[in-house]
Amino acid sequence: MDVLSDLFLDYTLRTVALGSAALGIVSGALGAFAVLRRQALLGDAMSHAALPGVALAFLITGSRAPLVLMIGAALTGWLAAVAIVYIVRASRTNTDTAMALMLSVFFGAGLVVLTFIQRQPAAGKAGLDKFLFGQAAAMLESDVITMASVGAVGLLGVLVLWKEFKLLSFDPDFAATLGMPTRRLDMLLTSLLVIAIVVGLKTVGVVLMSAMVVAPGAAARQWTNRLGVMVTLSALFGAAAGVLGALLSTTAQTSTGPTIVLVATGLVVVSLLFAPTRGLVWTRMHAWRSQRILALEAVMSDLAALAAQHSSDATRPHDVAALHAVRGRALVDRALSELAADGLAQRHDGGGWSLTPRGLAEADRLARLRRAPSDFL
Amino acid sequence: MRLRTSNVLAVQATDLTLAYQQRPVLWDVDLDVPQGVLMAIVGPNGAGKTTLLRTVLGLLRPAAGEVRVFGRPYAEQRRLVAYVPQRGSVDWDFPTTALDIVTMGTYSGLGWVRRPGASERSRATAALAQVGMQAYADRQISQLSGGQQQRVFLARALVQDAQVYLMDEPFQGVDATTERAIVNLLRALRADGKTVVAVHHDLQTVAEYFDQVTLLNVRRIAAGPVGKVFTDENLRLTYGGRVAGIGGPTNGTEHEAHL
Amino acid sequence: MTSAQIDVLLVAVVVAASCAIPGTFLVLRRMAMMSDAISHTVLLGIVLAFFVVADLNSPILILGAALVGLLTVVLVEVVSRTGLVREDTAIGLVFPALFSIAVILISSLAGNVHLDSDAVLLGEIAFAPFNRFAPFGVDLGPIALWVMGAILLVNLAGTFLFFKELKLATFDPALAAALGFSPALVHYGLMAVVSVTAVGAFDAVGSILVVALMIGPPAAAYLLTDRLPRMLGLSVVIGAASAVGGYWLARLLDANIAGSMATVVGIAFILVLLLAPQRGLVATARRHRRQRWTFARQMLLIHLATHEGTPTEVDESRPDHMQRHMRWPPAFGNRVVQTATERGLIVLENDQLRLTPQGRQAAREAAVR
């Protein structure tokens, strides 16, 4: 457990872990809203569009201070979002096309600006190309402080306007009839998404940052049906993916962005498969179990019907060949053996079957339950 | 809280005109809804029924015309109006419960930042009970049937404690039980002096469910008490002869809408 | 121009043309973001195929890329079919994951091979002329030109042969299915073409520019025409022109060529958005201004007609009421009344506007529209 002890002793590792945690919390919490508002791909467009902002901010100010670069990134990312909305509103271009177009054009413009920077004396250019795929190891304490403070502003925004954002995400028209300024709220929430993106740019990179906005939210959605729990879980998943991915990439010497994204994707896969009530494994099991129970009940009611024909001796053995023919041999045999194991049916010496007295009572109870009018509509 | 304003119309929209890219959707449409009536808005697809409702609610800006609620501009009277959107207009997989959706109806009284508390939740619970859904308060909304979802939307409007209820196809795709429940609810609202305007599709039930009707096809064709206005002749004018009227099939003569 | 420059331009034009063709269908089918996804994930196909054949120039690489491109589409469908996440989320989950695997695999090769993820994203068309296709020692031009030329031919032939199917599956998938063309087959065929084109192109221009060249020109062309063949043609022309323009911009600024091309694609789109003869913003604004008068006049006529013969007519047809009601500024309202009077549609009597017979006719026509 060298990594764990290093985590507390090694300055770089600790910085990386703290920064990645901050990034994960912010992008997870704010990204949850993006997932619910169908803005997963908008996040992708905005993170690519952040590249020219980073490059321009550096070119103009000559500073590599994290806050300066983040502001630049936020400005162009936000501009791309506005351009997408405007193009869609003003022409017959659809949202999907506008996003792909702005994504590639802004990114291309970013490359152009990057070449200007690369022509400058070597002192300046270092570090900026890391914005493509991110590099956690290069994280400094000042980065972490900036990420945490910028992210805190975003989280605070969500906390303060919680019910407004919830209603806006679920039913914007209804929000408008209550007198909420939905357009401005929409703009605000989209701007918070920009914050979620720029916070992670240096660690995860513009190319993959969108995944950090989408994956934690998509994973969290599977575990809960409450918005509050979903946003909290999403933040935790984001933090877990951030810390795990960053530490893995530092120890395994891989690019940080892709490693974090793969950890986050792993969380999504686990959630899609194993989350209770929604997960695929759970729903399959549930379907399988209810099918099995239906089969048990059917066989029980068949046996009860046979017993009713011989009212003198309800537990008289019956030949189950008829049941085999109607319901299929495998199903009937499996159901019978399960019923026998539960003490509801019994096998007689001649190979015939009947319900036990307890089975008869149970079959009777089920039959009455079926006949009773349902409370449910 | 019952408004005693017998002479003033609950909703009065005058000469609403609205066009999408020069294509008129509503032309000079009036909507006069007296207090305490149940009014249906009826017309063919694309007639502008939903647009009319959304314009009255200020969700769309008309090129001309104005909307008054109890004699004053809608913007000042927003609190008196509750809205029940089409069920299909929202994402029912949103992670929230029936009770939470109904609680959203209390948001307008809360103002910014403040969260709903115990009193809001108890009002929401009462509204859920009013539509027979109290047992489902904690259900995730995607696990409700179409009829149950519609009732949740109605409860959300009830909790707003409004005077006027605007509903967009409340009977769309609901089961028979819910349909009865909604009708009873509408009647209870009317008995309470409330006013309901609903976009309605099923011509067969207009006369049974509603007191008044506005027939709409881009323009207002006719409006008034169902008994007087809901005639074969007016329906032909509204649907351009493509409808089997209430009195049996009509000969499909295309009527040119005349002014 | 040097021959190297001519080579670069040729490659750029061929890349632009071959991207524009499948791109047109992506734009029409509202699947533009799939080009973004695929252009990222084909990298994984190249890396995996490279592990098998260990030769960066093998055509197997293109095959691998196409397969992973299709895998992307299938995975997106599988994930969104679970009903647990929506399609846009599925895309946003699948392609970063596949791309991440590719980047990590490449970094594990660490410098042994000339294949790095930056180059894939950014491309370097400037090197295209130096990679020659020279069978038996005969120099036949840059390899990239041959590869992309072949892809262009395939795209052209495919569009030509399956034009009817593509068109039908794009505009009316239900009818296509009813007529026996499987929309799914067309869908996967198109995605395969997108994958092959993306992998062929990004060696030269980088994956992000592939997106720009696939989506930008068709998006612009879509604002210029309603006809599919013309849209295809315009897309090719706009794409080629942007590529050439981008090349010269890059020379002028001494900047990254792919980035400059993408920038010019953006500029071209903005120009079309502003200046398109029918749908351009300028044309629309001018038409709106013109139609505002017509529309206002019609509103006036219809309003008068609606209230003609009703008890409120006296109030409703006073000029001042009218203008307040229509929310017209006084000057505008006066002009409307004036032009309507000049055209003999209304007359002013005792402070009442009245329709003339022509005015009544015009109102009727306007309302029926």
Short mmCIF file of C-alpha atoms in Angstrom, two decimals, chain B residues 47-240:
data_model
loop_
_atom_site.label_atom_id
_atom_site.label_comp_id
_atom_site.label_asym_id
_atom_site.label_seq_id
_atom_site.Cartn_x
_atom_site.Cartn_y
_atom_site.Cartn_z
CA ALA B 47 -55.97 24.80 -35.31
CA GLY B 48 -53.91 26.61 -32.69
CA LYS B 49 -55.58 25.22 -29.55
CA THR B 50 -52.38 24.63 -27.62
CA THR B 51 -50.96 27.85 -29.05
CA LEU B 52 -53.97 29.74 -27.74
CA LEU B 53 -53.50 28.29 -24.28
CA ARG B 54 -49.78 29.01 -24.31
CA THR B 55 -50.40 32.56 -25.50
CA VAL B 56 -52.91 33.17 -22.72
CA LEU B 57 -50.25 31.93 -20.29
CA GLY B 58 -47.66 34.32 -21.68
CA LEU B 59 -45.45 31.47 -22.89
CA LEU B 60 -45.77 32.84 -26.43
CA ARG B 61 -45.80 36.51 -27.32
CA PRO B 62 -48.66 37.48 -29.60
CA ALA B 63 -48.22 39.94 -32.45
CA ALA B 64 -51.39 41.64 -31.30
CA GLY B 65 -54.06 41.32 -28.66
CA GLU B 66 -54.06 41.11 -24.90
CA VAL B 67 -55.05 38.78 -22.11
CA ARG B 68 -56.92 39.86 -19.02
CA VAL B 69 -57.68 37.77 -15.98
CA PHE B 70 -60.51 39.09 -13.84
CA GLY B 71 -60.20 42.39 -15.60
CA ARG B 72 -56.49 42.97 -15.12
CA PRO B 73 -53.50 42.07 -17.29
CA TYR B 74 -52.35 38.48 -16.99
CA ALA B 75 -48.90 39.42 -15.73
CA GLU B 76 -50.44 40.96 -12.60
CA GLN B 77 -52.80 38.06 -12.03
CA ARG B 78 -50.43 35.16 -12.60
CA ARG B 79 -51.11 33.78 -9.13
CA LEU B 80 -54.76 33.27 -10.03
CA VAL B 81 -53.97 31.00 -12.95
CA ALA B 82 -52.84 27.37 -12.79
CA TYR B 83 -51.57 25.41 -15.76
CA VAL B 84 -51.82 21.70 -16.53
CA PRO B 85 -49.52 21.02 -19.52
CA GLN B 86 -49.79 18.07 -21.86
CA ARG B 87 -48.54 14.98 -20.13
CA GLY B 88 -46.11 14.28 -22.96
CA SER B 89 -44.37 17.61 -22.55
CA VAL B 90 -42.05 16.50 -19.75
CA ASP B 91 -39.56 13.74 -19.10
CA TRP B 92 -41.24 11.25 -16.77
CA ASP B 93 -37.94 9.55 -16.07
CA PHE B 94 -36.89 12.61 -14.09
CA PRO B 95 -35.61 11.45 -10.70
CA THR B 96 -38.39 12.62 -8.45
CA THR B 97 -41.56 11.49 -6.70
CA ALA B 98 -45.21 12.25 -7.23
CA LEU B 99 -45.33 14.30 -4.03
CA ASP B 100 -42.34 16.33 -5.16
CA ILE B 101 -44.00 17.18 -8.47
CA VAL B 102 -47.12 18.35 -6.67
CA THR B 103 -45.01 20.41 -4.27
CA MET B 104 -43.74 22.32 -7.31
CA GLY B 105 -47.17 23.96 -7.40
CA THR B 106 -46.31 25.76 -4.15
CA TYR B 107 -43.11 27.31 -5.52
CA SER B 108 -44.76 30.51 -6.70
CA GLY B 109 -45.74 31.37 -3.13
CA LEU B 110 -42.23 30.75 -1.85
CA GLY B 111 -40.28 33.29 -3.82
CA TRP B 112 -36.58 32.91 -4.55
CA VAL B 113 -34.20 30.66 -2.68
CA ARG B 114 -36.64 29.50 0.03
CA ARG B 115 -37.24 25.77 0.01
CA PRO B 116 -40.65 24.14 0.48
CA GLY B 117 -41.15 23.08 4.09
CA ALA B 118 -43.60 20.99 6.09
CA SER B 119 -46.61 23.17 5.37
CA GLU B 120 -46.00 23.05 1.61
CA ARG B 121 -45.61 19.31 1.75
CA SER B 122 -48.81 18.85 3.72
CA ARG B 123 -50.70 20.98 1.20
CA ALA B 124 -49.25 18.86 -1.59
CA THR B 125 -50.26 15.68 0.22
CA ALA B 126 -53.79 17.00 0.55
CA ALA B 127 -53.91 17.80 -3.17
CA LEU B 128 -52.70 14.28 -3.98
CA ALA B 129 -55.47 12.91 -1.81
CA GLN B 130 -57.96 15.06 -3.69
CA VAL B 131 -57.12 13.20 -6.90
CA GLY B 132 -57.03 9.83 -5.13
CA MET B 133 -53.28 9.44 -5.35
CA GLN B 134 -52.15 9.70 -1.73
CA ALA B 135 -50.97 6.09 -1.80
CA TYR B 136 -48.51 6.99 -4.55
CA ALA B 137 -46.87 10.00 -2.93
CA ASP B 138 -43.43 8.41 -2.76
CA ARG B 139 -43.57 6.65 -6.11
CA GLN B 140 -41.04 7.57 -8.73
CA ILE B 141 -43.04 9.30 -11.45
CA SER B 142 -42.03 6.89 -14.23
CA GLN B 143 -43.66 4.06 -12.29
CA LEU B 144 -47.07 5.70 -12.56
CA SER B 145 -49.57 4.88 -15.30
CA GLY B 146 -50.56 7.56 -17.80
CA GLY B 147 -53.74 8.29 -15.93
CA GLN B 148 -51.88 8.55 -12.64
CA GLN B 149 -49.34 10.92 -14.14
CA GLN B 150 -52.18 13.10 -15.38
CA ARG B 151 -53.64 13.16 -11.90
CA VAL B 152 -50.32 14.20 -10.44
CA PHE B 153 -50.31 17.12 -12.86
CA LEU B 154 -53.84 18.02 -11.80
CA ALA B 155 -52.87 17.86 -8.15
CA ARG B 156 -49.95 20.19 -8.88
CA ALA B 157 -52.44 22.68 -10.33
CA LEU B 158 -54.81 22.21 -7.39
CA VAL B 159 -52.11 23.04 -4.89
CA GLN B 160 -51.63 26.37 -6.62
CA ASP B 161 -55.06 27.30 -5.21
CA ALA B 162 -55.85 29.29 -8.33
CA GLN B 163 -59.10 30.70 -9.64
CA VAL B 164 -58.57 29.72 -13.26
CA TYR B 165 -57.27 26.36 -14.48
CA LEU B 166 -55.90 26.05 -17.99
CA MET B 167 -55.52 22.44 -19.07
CA ASP B 168 -53.97 21.10 -22.24
CA GLU B 169 -55.71 17.87 -23.18
CA PRO B 170 -56.25 16.54 -19.66
CA PHE B 171 -58.08 13.49 -21.02
CA GLN B 172 -55.36 12.50 -23.48
CA GLY B 173 -54.46 8.84 -23.11
CA VAL B 174 -55.95 8.25 -19.66
CA ASP B 175 -57.89 5.21 -18.52
CA ALA B 176 -61.64 5.28 -17.94
CA THR B 177 -61.30 5.53 -14.15
CA THR B 178 -59.05 8.54 -14.40
CA GLU B 179 -61.37 10.11 -16.94
CA ARG B 180 -64.24 9.84 -14.44
CA ALA B 181 -62.04 11.16 -11.66
CA ILE B 182 -61.04 14.15 -13.76
CA VAL B 183 -64.63 14.91 -14.69
CA ASN B 184 -65.64 14.80 -11.04
CA LEU B 185 -62.73 17.03 -10.18
CA LEU B 186 -63.73 19.55 -12.84
CA ARG B 187 -67.26 19.61 -11.45
CA ALA B 188 -65.98 20.07 -7.92
CA LEU B 189 -63.90 22.99 -9.11
CA ARG B 190 -66.93 24.52 -10.78
CA ALA B 191 -69.02 24.05 -7.65
CA ASP B 192 -66.29 25.97 -5.87
CA GLY B 193 -66.65 28.87 -8.28
CA LYS B 194 -63.44 28.09 -10.14
CA THR B 195 -63.07 28.40 -13.86
CA VAL B 196 -61.61 25.74 -16.17
CA VAL B 197 -60.49 26.06 -19.77
CA ALA B 198 -59.39 22.79 -21.36
CA VAL B 199 -58.17 21.85 -24.80
CA HIS B 200 -60.29 18.86 -25.67
CA HIS B 201 -60.14 16.35 -28.51
CA ASP B 202 -63.04 14.01 -28.05
CA LEU B 203 -66.08 15.57 -29.72
CA GLN B 204 -68.35 12.87 -28.29
CA THR B 205 -67.86 14.04 -24.70
CA VAL B 206 -67.82 17.81 -25.13
CA ALA B 207 -71.50 18.24 -24.35
CA GLU B 208 -71.33 15.91 -21.36
CA TYR B 209 -68.23 17.33 -19.71
CA PHE B 210 -68.33 21.05 -20.50
CA ASP B 211 -70.69 24.02 -20.16
CA GLN B 212 -69.17 26.20 -22.83
CA VAL B 213 -67.11 25.64 -25.90
CA THR B 214 -64.83 27.69 -28.13
CA LEU B 215 -64.51 26.29 -31.63
CA LEU B 216 -61.16 27.22 -33.07
CA ASN B 217 -59.47 26.88 -36.40
CA VAL B 218 -56.84 29.59 -36.59
CA ARG B 219 -59.78 31.96 -36.13
CA ARG B 220 -62.50 31.61 -33.56
CA ILE B 221 -65.38 29.97 -35.40
CA ALA B 222 -67.91 30.12 -32.58
CA ALA B 223 -68.05 30.35 -28.82
CA GLY B 224 -70.68 30.11 -26.14
CA PRO B 225 -72.83 27.61 -24.26
CA VAL B 226 -72.42 24.09 -25.59
CA GLY B 227 -76.14 23.71 -26.29
CA LYS B 228 -76.18 26.75 -28.53
CA VAL B 229 -72.81 26.62 -30.19
CA PHE B 230 -71.84 22.98 -30.51
CA THR B 231 -73.84 22.34 -33.67
CA ASP B 232 -73.16 20.28 -36.76
CA GLU B 233 -73.04 23.43 -38.79
CA ASN B 234 -70.37 25.03 -36.58
CA LEU B 235 -68.37 21.82 -36.46
CA ARG B 236 -68.37 21.67 -40.22
CA LEU B 237 -67.13 25.21 -40.30
CA THR B 238 -64.41 24.31 -37.84
CA TYR B 239 -63.28 21.05 -39.35
CA GLY B 240 -63.92 21.95 -42.97
#
